[in-house]
XYZ file of C-alpha atoms in Angstrom:
666
model
C 0.076 0.144 -0.355
C 1.127 3.604 -0.319
C -0.149 7.216 0.514
C -2.563 8.880 -1.574
C -0.696 11.553 -3.324
C -2.119 14.899 -5.035
C 0.166 16.662 -7.570
C 0.064 20.577 -7.939
C 1.890 22.915 -9.911
C 2.743 26.608 -9.538
C 4.885 29.297 -10.861
C 6.572 32.511 -10.327
C 8.471 34.819 -12.574
C 11.021 37.925 -12.610
C 12.895 39.981 -15.015
C 16.513 41.018 -14.532
C 17.060 44.715 -15.254
C 20.825 44.800 -15.426
C 23.357 43.278 -17.734
C 25.880 41.209 -15.479
C 25.121 40.729 -11.870
C 23.288 38.448 -9.565
C 19.166 38.292 -9.047
C 17.086 36.812 -5.976
C 13.630 36.358 -5.643
C 11.402 34.213 -3.518
C 8.661 31.827 -4.031
C 6.016 30.881 -0.799
C 3.974 27.628 -0.597
C 2.277 25.909 2.192
C 2.018 22.176 2.840
C -1.490 21.552 4.395
C -2.184 19.875 7.716
C -2.555 16.075 7.350
C 0.091 15.641 4.339
C 3.832 15.533 3.556
C 5.115 17.210 0.328
C 8.028 16.671 -2.073
C 8.900 19.624 -3.891
C 10.711 19.982 -7.054
C 11.760 23.895 -8.046
C 12.651 24.576 -11.704
C 14.521 27.822 -12.436
C 15.307 28.761 -16.128
C 16.520 31.997 -17.869
C 14.400 33.042 -21.027
C 15.441 34.931 -24.020
C 18.325 34.564 -26.118
C 21.101 35.454 -24.560
C 22.619 35.208 -20.763
C 23.799 32.269 -18.712
C 22.682 31.422 -15.110
C 25.136 30.437 -13.052
C 26.274 30.380 -9.231
C 22.931 29.147 -8.406
C 21.628 29.744 -4.983
C 18.710 28.261 -3.106
C 17.605 28.647 0.938
C 14.639 26.936 2.142
C 12.732 28.492 5.248
C 9.600 27.564 7.443
C 7.651 30.245 9.094
C 7.326 28.898 13.057
C 4.802 31.752 13.955
C 7.696 33.545 15.782
C 9.540 34.075 12.383
C 11.361 32.201 9.246
C 13.885 29.563 10.387
C 16.336 28.422 7.636
C 15.738 24.533 7.165
C 18.478 24.117 4.170
C 20.952 25.744 1.951
C 21.624 24.151 -1.301
C 25.024 25.283 -0.778
C 26.072 23.543 2.166
C 23.265 20.383 1.066
C 21.299 18.670 3.464
C 17.584 18.927 3.022
C 17.832 20.892 -0.381
C 19.760 19.298 -3.426
C 20.506 21.889 -6.438
C 21.313 20.328 -9.771
C 22.795 23.328 -12.087
C 22.707 23.712 -15.665
C 23.710 26.284 -18.185
C 20.660 27.737 -18.483
C 19.040 26.956 -15.280
C 18.865 24.863 -12.479
C 16.477 22.653 -10.235
C 16.284 22.336 -6.306
C 14.387 19.179 -4.646
C 13.177 19.220 -0.928
C 11.402 15.995 0.447
C 8.978 15.122 3.243
C 8.254 18.540 3.923
C 5.866 18.773 7.078
C 2.840 20.778 7.061
C 3.279 24.636 7.193
C 4.427 27.529 5.411
C 7.475 27.430 3.409
C 9.397 30.030 1.134
C 12.232 29.516 -1.396
C 14.825 32.100 -1.510
C 16.650 31.571 -5.173
C 19.158 33.386 -7.011
C 22.251 33.209 -9.273
C 24.153 35.448 -11.770
C 26.240 35.620 -14.683
C 25.876 36.902 -18.099
C 22.226 37.880 -18.185
C 20.827 40.036 -20.847
C 18.810 43.170 -20.224
C 15.173 42.185 -19.265
C 15.896 38.458 -19.299
C 13.120 36.634 -17.730
C 13.595 33.947 -14.539
C 10.855 31.593 -14.702
C 10.431 29.149 -11.367
C 7.885 26.135 -11.943
C 7.397 24.306 -8.572
C 6.059 20.721 -8.603
C 4.457 19.815 -5.336
C 3.531 16.253 -4.554
C 1.367 15.989 -1.405
C 0.867 12.721 0.248
C -1.573 12.003 2.571
C -0.910 10.807 6.222
C -4.340 9.148 6.566
C -5.367 7.908 2.988
C -3.787 5.027 1.487
C -4.437 2.819 -1.587
C -3.819 -0.737 -2.254
C -0.962 -1.219 -5.458
C -1.736 -4.727 -6.071
C -3.469 -7.833 -4.205
C -2.506 -11.066 -6.046
C -4.862 -14.119 -5.613
C -3.437 -17.195 -3.543
C -4.111 -20.779 -4.009
C -4.270 -24.068 -2.197
C -6.030 -27.164 -1.251
C -8.297 -27.371 2.002
C -7.487 -31.334 2.142
C -3.615 -31.112 2.354
C -1.787 -31.641 5.484
C -0.024 -29.656 7.340
C 2.072 -28.753 10.495
C -0.991 -27.967 12.339
C -2.717 -31.299 11.753
C -2.976 -34.091 9.405
C -4.805 -34.117 6.185
C -8.609 -34.426 5.739
C -9.780 -37.815 5.566
C -12.367 -38.502 3.021
C -13.342 -42.200 3.491
C -12.761 -45.188 1.184
C -11.444 -44.323 -2.169
C -11.992 -40.552 -1.145
C -15.365 -40.824 -1.968
C -16.718 -38.488 0.412
C -18.764 -35.417 -1.327
C -17.071 -31.902 -0.607
C -19.793 -29.129 0.095
C -19.252 -25.121 0.781
C -21.210 -22.906 2.665
C -22.602 -20.197 0.324
C -23.349 -16.666 0.728
C -27.025 -17.485 1.688
C -25.943 -20.193 4.527
C -26.675 -23.274 2.741
C -24.378 -25.935 2.299
C -24.284 -26.741 -1.366
C -22.135 -29.090 -3.762
C -19.127 -27.993 -5.523
C -18.699 -28.468 -8.978
C -15.371 -27.457 -10.793
C -15.181 -23.555 -10.275
C -17.548 -23.118 -7.713
C -17.482 -19.173 -6.648
C -18.392 -18.124 -3.064
C -18.379 -14.469 -2.309
C -16.398 -13.952 1.070
C -16.400 -10.296 3.028
C -13.057 -9.350 1.413
C -12.840 -11.118 -1.675
C -14.046 -14.128 -3.762
C -13.164 -17.884 -3.369
C -13.056 -20.302 -6.241
C -13.067 -24.041 -5.147
C -12.810 -27.253 -7.095
C -14.183 -30.601 -5.940
C -10.803 -31.974 -5.433
C -10.160 -29.253 -2.849
C -7.793 -26.881 -4.609
C -9.118 -23.401 -4.360
C -8.073 -19.805 -5.487
C -8.856 -16.535 -3.023
C -8.684 -13.368 -4.858
C -8.870 -10.289 -2.503
C -11.238 -7.356 -3.365
C -8.149 -4.883 -3.092
C -9.448 -2.629 -0.211
C -6.942 -1.443 2.040
C -9.217 -1.466 4.796
C -9.234 -5.587 4.604
C -5.432 -5.643 6.090
C -5.567 -7.148 9.265
C -8.739 -8.973 8.959
C -9.829 -12.260 8.296
C -12.051 -13.920 5.564
C -13.651 -17.204 6.777
C -15.394 -20.173 4.441
C -17.032 -23.160 5.908
C -16.875 -26.553 4.271
C -18.067 -29.945 4.751
C -17.494 -33.502 3.492
C -20.536 -35.861 2.862
C -19.977 -39.580 3.839
C -21.816 -42.734 4.255
C -21.727 -42.131 7.933
C -22.805 -38.332 8.135
C -20.836 -35.234 7.691
C -17.932 -33.593 9.279
C -17.180 -29.816 9.032
C -14.243 -27.628 9.106
C -13.582 -23.653 8.480
C -11.107 -22.294 5.987
C -9.609 -18.800 7.450
C -7.639 -16.767 4.903
C -5.877 -13.700 6.909
C -5.011 -10.906 5.161
C -1.721 -9.490 5.311
C 0.751 -7.145 4.073
C 4.274 -6.472 4.371
C 3.874 -3.148 5.233
C 2.109 -3.857 8.267
C 2.995 -5.327 11.654
C 0.010 -7.579 12.379
C -0.471 -9.360 15.438
C -2.423 -12.555 14.903
C -4.065 -14.445 17.635
C -2.311 -18.037 17.825
C -5.301 -19.587 19.565
C -8.382 -18.272 17.592
C -7.168 -18.691 14.390
C -10.590 -16.871 13.038
C -9.882 -13.688 14.912
C -9.148 -10.636 12.924
C -5.355 -9.364 13.594
C -4.379 -6.334 15.901
C -2.934 -3.680 13.876
C -2.302 -0.609 16.165
C -2.383 -0.131 20.098
C -2.327 2.732 21.911
C -1.932 2.789 25.950
C -2.809 5.859 28.052
C -0.107 7.991 29.515
C 0.676 9.699 32.641
C 3.162 12.527 33.486
C 3.937 15.127 36.508
C 4.824 18.741 36.128
C 4.502 21.412 38.763
C 3.882 25.220 39.547
C 6.564 26.385 42.019
C 5.771 28.492 45.053
C 7.998 31.220 46.786
C 7.107 34.014 49.347
C 5.168 36.892 48.222
C 7.128 40.016 47.178
C 6.081 43.864 47.285
C 8.055 46.780 46.318
C 7.267 50.218 47.778
C 8.720 53.410 46.631
C 8.732 56.730 48.425
C 9.512 59.803 46.684
C 11.168 62.594 48.816
C 11.829 60.117 51.605
C 14.705 62.273 52.265
C 14.298 66.122 51.629
C 16.448 69.178 53.136
C 18.684 71.700 52.704
C 22.603 71.596 53.710
C 23.625 75.125 54.493
C 27.545 75.738 54.295
C 29.136 74.591 57.476
C 26.203 73.890 59.155
C 25.231 71.061 56.929
C 21.798 69.417 57.486
C 19.981 66.102 57.893
C 16.831 64.030 57.497
C 15.024 61.192 58.857
C 12.894 58.206 57.209
C 10.809 55.638 59.041
C 9.378 52.708 57.788
C 7.882 49.649 59.576
C 8.313 45.863 58.637
C 5.539 43.349 60.132
C 5.654 40.172 61.739
C 6.594 37.292 59.687
C 8.036 39.594 57.271
C 11.600 40.779 55.957
C 12.513 43.793 54.076
C 15.045 45.263 51.853
C 16.112 48.955 51.850
C 17.435 50.989 49.274
C 17.797 54.786 49.413
C 19.089 56.744 46.322
C 20.507 60.216 47.549
C 21.220 62.945 45.160
C 21.683 66.535 45.023
C 21.022 69.633 43.181
C 24.859 70.230 42.626
C 27.451 68.517 40.887
C 29.304 68.049 44.177
C 30.046 64.143 45.416
C 27.824 63.143 48.201
C 30.415 60.203 48.807
C 32.515 60.932 51.952
C 30.376 63.879 52.775
C 27.055 62.248 53.997
C 26.340 59.925 56.941
C 23.740 57.370 57.136
C 22.485 55.575 60.613
C 20.222 53.055 60.567
C 18.322 52.562 63.768
C 15.693 50.082 65.393
C 13.172 51.178 68.297
C 13.862 48.483 70.897
C 12.604 48.634 74.557
C 11.057 52.171 74.100
C 14.426 53.843 72.552
C 16.321 54.099 69.093
C 19.219 51.816 68.916
C 21.712 51.891 66.007
C 22.271 48.979 64.120
C 25.565 47.220 63.602
C 27.159 44.187 61.932
C 28.914 41.064 63.273
C 32.245 43.241 62.738
C 30.480 46.255 64.293
C 30.226 48.424 61.425
C 27.174 49.648 60.071
C 24.578 47.257 58.303
C 24.218 50.019 55.595
C 26.464 49.708 52.608
C 27.284 52.554 50.214
C 27.891 52.868 46.903
C 28.388 55.832 44.284
C 25.798 57.085 41.933
C 26.173 58.737 38.742
C 26.525 62.518 39.310
C 27.717 62.221 42.541
C 24.736 60.529 44.408
C 24.901 57.820 46.820
C 22.907 54.599 47.127
C 22.673 53.050 50.465
C 21.298 49.269 51.005
C 20.089 47.272 54.104
C 19.001 43.974 53.515
C 17.261 41.190 55.126
C 15.632 43.482 58.105
C 13.272 41.551 60.552
C 10.204 42.434 61.714
C 10.373 45.811 63.854
C 10.214 49.644 63.310
C 13.363 51.225 61.430
C 14.258 54.841 60.728
C 17.305 56.110 58.884
C 19.042 59.336 59.650
C 20.613 61.073 56.796
C 23.206 63.860 57.460
C 25.970 66.204 55.260
C 28.267 68.543 56.175
C 31.208 70.855 54.494
C 29.246 71.050 51.190
C 28.149 74.179 49.297
C 26.696 77.334 50.780
C 23.175 76.027 49.973
C 22.673 72.300 48.680
C 19.285 70.530 48.467
C 19.234 66.952 49.376
C 16.784 64.461 47.963
C 16.287 60.681 48.329
C 14.127 57.953 47.434
C 13.503 55.038 49.342
C 12.674 51.872 47.865
C 11.386 49.210 50.277
C 11.223 45.457 49.200
C 9.111 43.383 51.412
C 9.061 39.556 51.598
C 6.171 37.782 53.314
C 7.526 34.799 54.707
C 3.842 33.212 55.479
C 2.253 34.175 51.812
C 3.098 32.011 48.849
C 2.666 32.857 45.376
C 3.578 31.119 42.078
C 7.172 32.018 41.043
C 8.068 29.440 38.146
C 6.977 26.017 36.504
C 8.572 22.822 36.337
C 7.707 21.251 32.689
C 6.912 17.922 31.932
C 8.608 16.322 28.885
C 8.286 12.440 27.462
C 6.742 10.708 24.197
C 3.066 9.279 24.296
C 4.324 6.695 21.476
C 7.416 4.714 23.339
C 7.137 5.928 26.728
C 7.932 2.870 28.675
C 6.712 -0.725 29.135
C 3.338 0.280 28.152
C 4.448 1.477 24.611
C 2.269 1.802 21.834
C 1.938 -0.521 18.793
C 2.280 1.457 16.014
C 1.654 -1.531 13.469
C 3.347 0.503 10.634
C 5.680 2.720 9.650
C 2.761 4.997 8.006
C 1.056 4.841 11.438
C 0.241 8.623 11.856
C -0.600 10.334 15.209
C -3.136 13.276 15.495
C -4.080 15.345 18.687
C -7.382 16.234 19.826
C -7.667 20.261 19.137
C -11.354 20.418 20.206
C -14.040 17.840 21.090
C -13.764 15.429 18.237
C -11.533 17.494 15.941
C -7.776 15.781 15.738
C -4.951 17.663 13.886
C -1.556 16.104 12.814
C 1.328 17.893 14.096
C 3.514 19.726 11.183
C 6.829 21.446 11.298
C 7.487 22.562 14.995
C 4.718 20.265 16.091
C 1.341 21.583 17.397
C 0.211 23.185 20.659
C -2.738 22.636 22.348
C -4.380 24.684 25.158
C -5.776 22.804 27.790
C -7.284 23.509 31.228
C -4.268 23.900 33.267
C -1.345 24.549 30.919
C -0.292 24.229 27.304
C 0.864 20.990 25.372
C 3.364 21.306 22.317
C 3.530 17.863 20.744
C 5.568 16.662 17.693
C 4.665 13.742 15.178
C 6.953 11.229 16.465
C 5.040 11.860 19.737
C 7.703 14.174 21.660
C 5.928 16.394 23.995
C 6.581 19.254 26.493
C 3.700 20.477 28.846
C 4.239 24.272 30.514
C 1.456 24.514 33.190
C -0.022 27.989 33.663
C 1.691 30.046 36.729
C -1.091 29.601 38.748
C -1.146 28.011 42.222
C -4.698 26.993 41.789
C -3.641 24.483 39.343
C -1.937 22.507 42.064
C -3.364 19.142 42.689
C -5.121 19.265 39.321
C -4.727 17.048 36.188
C -4.794 18.077 32.728
C -5.895 15.772 30.114
C -5.274 15.095 26.460
C -6.634 12.990 23.873
C -4.516 11.340 21.023
C -5.296 9.047 18.409
C -2.953 6.683 16.117
C -4.178 6.136 12.338
C -2.960 2.817 10.496
C -2.980 2.727 6.980
C -5.724 0.305 6.713
C -7.710 2.888 8.598
C -7.728 1.349 11.968
C -7.572 3.928 14.766
C -7.219 3.888 18.621
C -7.404 6.639 21.076
C -5.402 7.071 24.307
C -5.186 9.442 27.242
C -2.312 11.976 28.216
C -2.981 12.826 31.723
C -0.709 15.507 33.175
C -0.817 15.772 37.048
C 0.279 18.824 38.521
C 1.757 18.277 41.726
C 2.835 20.087 44.883
C 6.647 21.208 44.969
C 8.993 19.484 46.935
C 10.235 20.629 50.345
C 13.296 22.230 48.804
C 11.206 24.452 46.957
C 11.746 23.153 43.638
C 10.782 20.097 41.544
C 12.749 18.047 38.847
C 10.629 16.858 36.006
C 9.250 13.784 36.807
C 8.071 11.369 33.635
C 6.740 8.330 34.553
C 5.960 7.186 31.123
C 3.204 4.906 29.993
C 1.858 3.419 33.330
C -0.517 1.007 31.616
C 0.706 -2.245 30.800
C 0.752 -3.716 27.239
C -2.557 -5.831 26.552
C -1.687 -9.425 26.501
C -2.931 -10.539 23.014
C -0.231 -8.213 21.780
C 2.722 -9.212 23.808
C 4.774 -11.024 21.192
C 4.858 -8.420 18.133
C 6.614 -11.241 15.590
C 4.684 -14.202 16.648
C 5.273 -16.566 14.199
C 2.422 -18.548 12.452
C 3.163 -22.407 11.767
C 2.324 -24.831 9.178
C 1.439 -24.120 5.116
C -1.242 -26.260 4.751
C -3.696 -24.941 2.370
C -1.420 -24.121 -0.781
C -1.016 -27.814 -2.525
C 1.615 -28.053 -4.935
C 2.063 -24.504 -5.906
C 4.111 -21.866 -5.626
C 2.956 -18.563 -4.394
C 4.125 -15.739 -6.980
C 5.851 -12.927 -4.893
C 7.117 -10.798 -7.941
C 9.555 -11.519 -11.102
C 12.333 -11.853 -8.805
C 10.961 -13.348 -5.650
C 9.209 -16.756 -4.964
C 7.906 -18.031 -1.745
C 8.185 -21.654 -2.012
C 6.247 -23.894 -0.485
C 6.891 -27.817 0.118
C 7.058 -29.903 -2.922
C 8.270 -33.423 -3.849
C 10.745 -33.400 -6.728
C 7.629 -34.588 -9.337
C 5.767 -31.229 -8.129
C 3.071 -33.027 -6.448
C 1.964 -31.809 -3.083
C 4.124 -32.775 -0.035
C 1.514 -34.404 2.632
C 2.695 -35.233 6.145
C 2.294 -38.779 6.951
C -0.529 -39.764 8.947
C -1.513 -42.802 11.636
C -3.782 -45.723 10.372
C -7.174 -45.212 11.728
C -9.176 -48.462 12.344
C -12.028 -47.738 9.833
C -10.914 -46.864 6.476
C -14.585 -45.321 6.256
C -14.388 -42.824 8.718
C -13.581 -39.066 7.920
C -10.955 -36.831 9.106
C -11.803 -33.133 8.193
C -9.098 -30.546 8.981
C -9.830 -26.844 8.239
C -7.187 -24.675 6.920
C -6.189 -20.735 7.362
C -4.583 -18.946 4.746
C -2.605 -16.064 5.305
C -2.240 -13.154 2.814
C 0.574 -11.128 3.142
C 1.880 -8.465 0.598
C -1.679 -6.721 -0.297
C 0.306 -3.921 -1.534
C 3.720 -3.162 -3.033
C 5.937 -0.995 -0.784
C 8.096 0.001 -3.733
C 5.283 2.124 -5.021
C 5.196 4.083 -1.477
C 7.870 7.005 -1.095
C 11.453 5.849 -0.794
C 12.550 8.449 1.743
C 11.177 8.323 5.631
C 7.746 9.675 5.916
C 8.412 12.693 8.198
C 4.673 12.775 9.448
C 4.439 9.116 10.339
C 5.783 7.533 13.285
C 7.978 4.182 14.096
C 10.391 2.107 12.382
C 10.327 0.449 9.003
C 11.571 -3.444 9.035
C 12.525 -5.021 5.710
C 9.639 -4.969 3.219
C 10.702 -8.095 1.822
C 11.186 -10.046 5.456
C 7.742 -11.383 6.463
C 8.373 -11.698 10.117
C 5.027 -13.682 10.733
C 6.327 -16.003 8.190
C 9.811 -16.623 8.870
C 9.491 -20.204 9.522
C 7.576 -21.034 6.525
C 8.451 -19.024 3.856
C 12.018 -19.065 2.072
C 12.626 -16.120 -0.214
C 14.892 -16.596 -2.877
C 16.060 -14.186 -5.245
C 16.566 -14.795 -8.889
C 19.874 -14.321 -10.426
C 20.700 -10.947 -11.657
C 18.104 -9.147 -9.209
C 18.668 -7.789 -5.957
C 16.769 -9.192 -3.335
C 16.344 -6.451 -1.106
C 13.569 -3.900 -2.517
C 14.815 -1.060 0.087
C 18.079 -0.601 -1.877
C 19.164 3.103 -2.246
C 18.151 5.346 -5.295
C 20.206 4.373 -8.049
C 20.334 0.813 -7.328
C 18.234 -1.795 -9.443
C 14.799 -1.801 -8.102
C 12.863 -5.144 -7.701
C 9.116 -5.190 -6.810
C 8.334 -7.089 -3.406
C 5.479 -9.334 -2.119
C 2.006 -8.162 -3.359
C 0.175 -11.256 -2.098
C 1.708 -14.535 -0.178
C -0.338 -16.819 1.571
C 0.198 -19.291 4.605
C -2.419 -22.047 5.651
C -2.771 -22.892 9.234
C -4.856 -26.115 9.979
C -7.763 -26.265 12.275
C -8.298 -29.623 13.533
C -12.168 -30.827 13.106
C -13.769 -33.553 14.969
C -13.725 -36.903 13.494
C -16.798 -38.676 12.322
C -17.313 -41.967 13.690
C -19.846 -44.849 13.336
C -20.772 -44.742 17.050
C -24.499 -43.014 17.256
C -23.315 -42.122 20.905
C -21.334 -39.437 19.508
C -22.686 -36.099 17.489
C -21.368 -36.326 13.968
C -21.459 -32.784 13.676
C -19.178 -31.489 16.288
C -17.786 -28.239 15.552
C -13.968 -27.667 14.577
C -11.298 -26.632 17.514
C -8.635 -24.785 16.463
C -4.726 -25.538 17.422
C -1.524 -23.987 16.193
């Protein structure tokens, strides 16, 4: 299968007004949400004269905060540039959703009025819509033996008559070429048990099972069994139930995630500014002084800053005294530090002023006495007081601790993508999901903002709000498999209280829920090829999946034990797996930036390692994922695997129910 691609073409042009020199122009385009784009830009110089050499190209994307450079053709990387005498071509692949601009230019002997033309060819690949490239039919025989069980017993001389359950639910005789319409394809079956199954070719059928019931009628009654045909694909890592062979496969699993963020709290700080806190005139030798008083309440500390300036150019430093006092036991007491000096620190200000500071003042009443002497005849002194009070029993948000992680591969409960092309989408509003583009997508929750990338990486920033503590912000995302299966899961962010140290390291617990037991083994091997009697399943012109044969081309059957009564019927159902309902070579060669997960070798079919031997023919490469420029080989469009279902044996004893239903085993 491959993504549905929509082609579009745009153009741009400019005219060169000088004979010699460089030109530069820009072309803007958009990659829509839910797509990735491969872009090819062709720049040519028109007219009869002029050579366009020294080509340049720069690709940028708009992040909302401005243009960010993604690639420069002169340094390689995202952009590839191929030059020619009269133009050049620039290519860029797997561009995620967003707004882009290409700045291109060049120079050389361009004539006056030379027209420069740009043609943009944009191939938009859908992240959610896929089409089936091919679905080849598969052949087999329902009577043949397999590792899952012995061959069906058809009585003396194989005289039992085959009947198949038709669409009306009636068992009917099977003349040559009998057609039975299944849910996802058509079965053509013959009296000798040989059959051909042709899938309908719907991509939605990948991972499903088409089942057909049949019975053998003998002298002693009938015995029934089921042919199960599994529809698989090398582009999908499907998990099949090993006990219920008629159960549909599991393609994609999403597991809920939990994480933690925090809002850090700190004591409330309040700043008060008092103009003219100090205001006096110093008179010649007499000098002058003033006092500023302030209080610090209980459960509070304060930092005092006093900026003192004059109306002259004289330097107050060295001419001005500051005395800090506290009212203790009904009298003012000068405060000193541990060394006996003043608690006030002085620093010079531009223009000759002084800054006085006192920090960590506890509860009480304070005053600062400022005095000067030896200045000019008349000097006006002015002081601005700034008090920063810290309330030790009142806490407010000061900072946040982010939550970071990945919703897809977050721990033991990691999601199961089931395909390299599975896409992640996040719910933006009720029932509306969007696929992250370049830079991801941001979703505003109840208590913060989540930014999530296409690969599942996320960053959650809680609001700077104490009311968020103890709350949980919830976000829903979905995974969409190429066969249209979709599952939802939830990312829950708990906003927890900070630790006793006043800060909290980001804690990411990852996926807490255990993986579902039915998908614990991602590459469970299916054993026993039964229904494919005497025929190779054609993979393509270069590869064949070879089933067991004798040298004469006859079906290779498992030896069976002798039975007491040769007339007894022993009927065994079959399960056929169709692997390769697509052609991965039809898909994009480069990794889809809008998709998530790893891509296994398309020719290696993990679920069939024990039963399919893939052999390249001479002169053809066996690896369809070979790099560009290498010879390419189409790989499996359709392969098949049969799993035997053991049916009850019909016997003569009337005490036994001759119509016992089949029981399955692997």
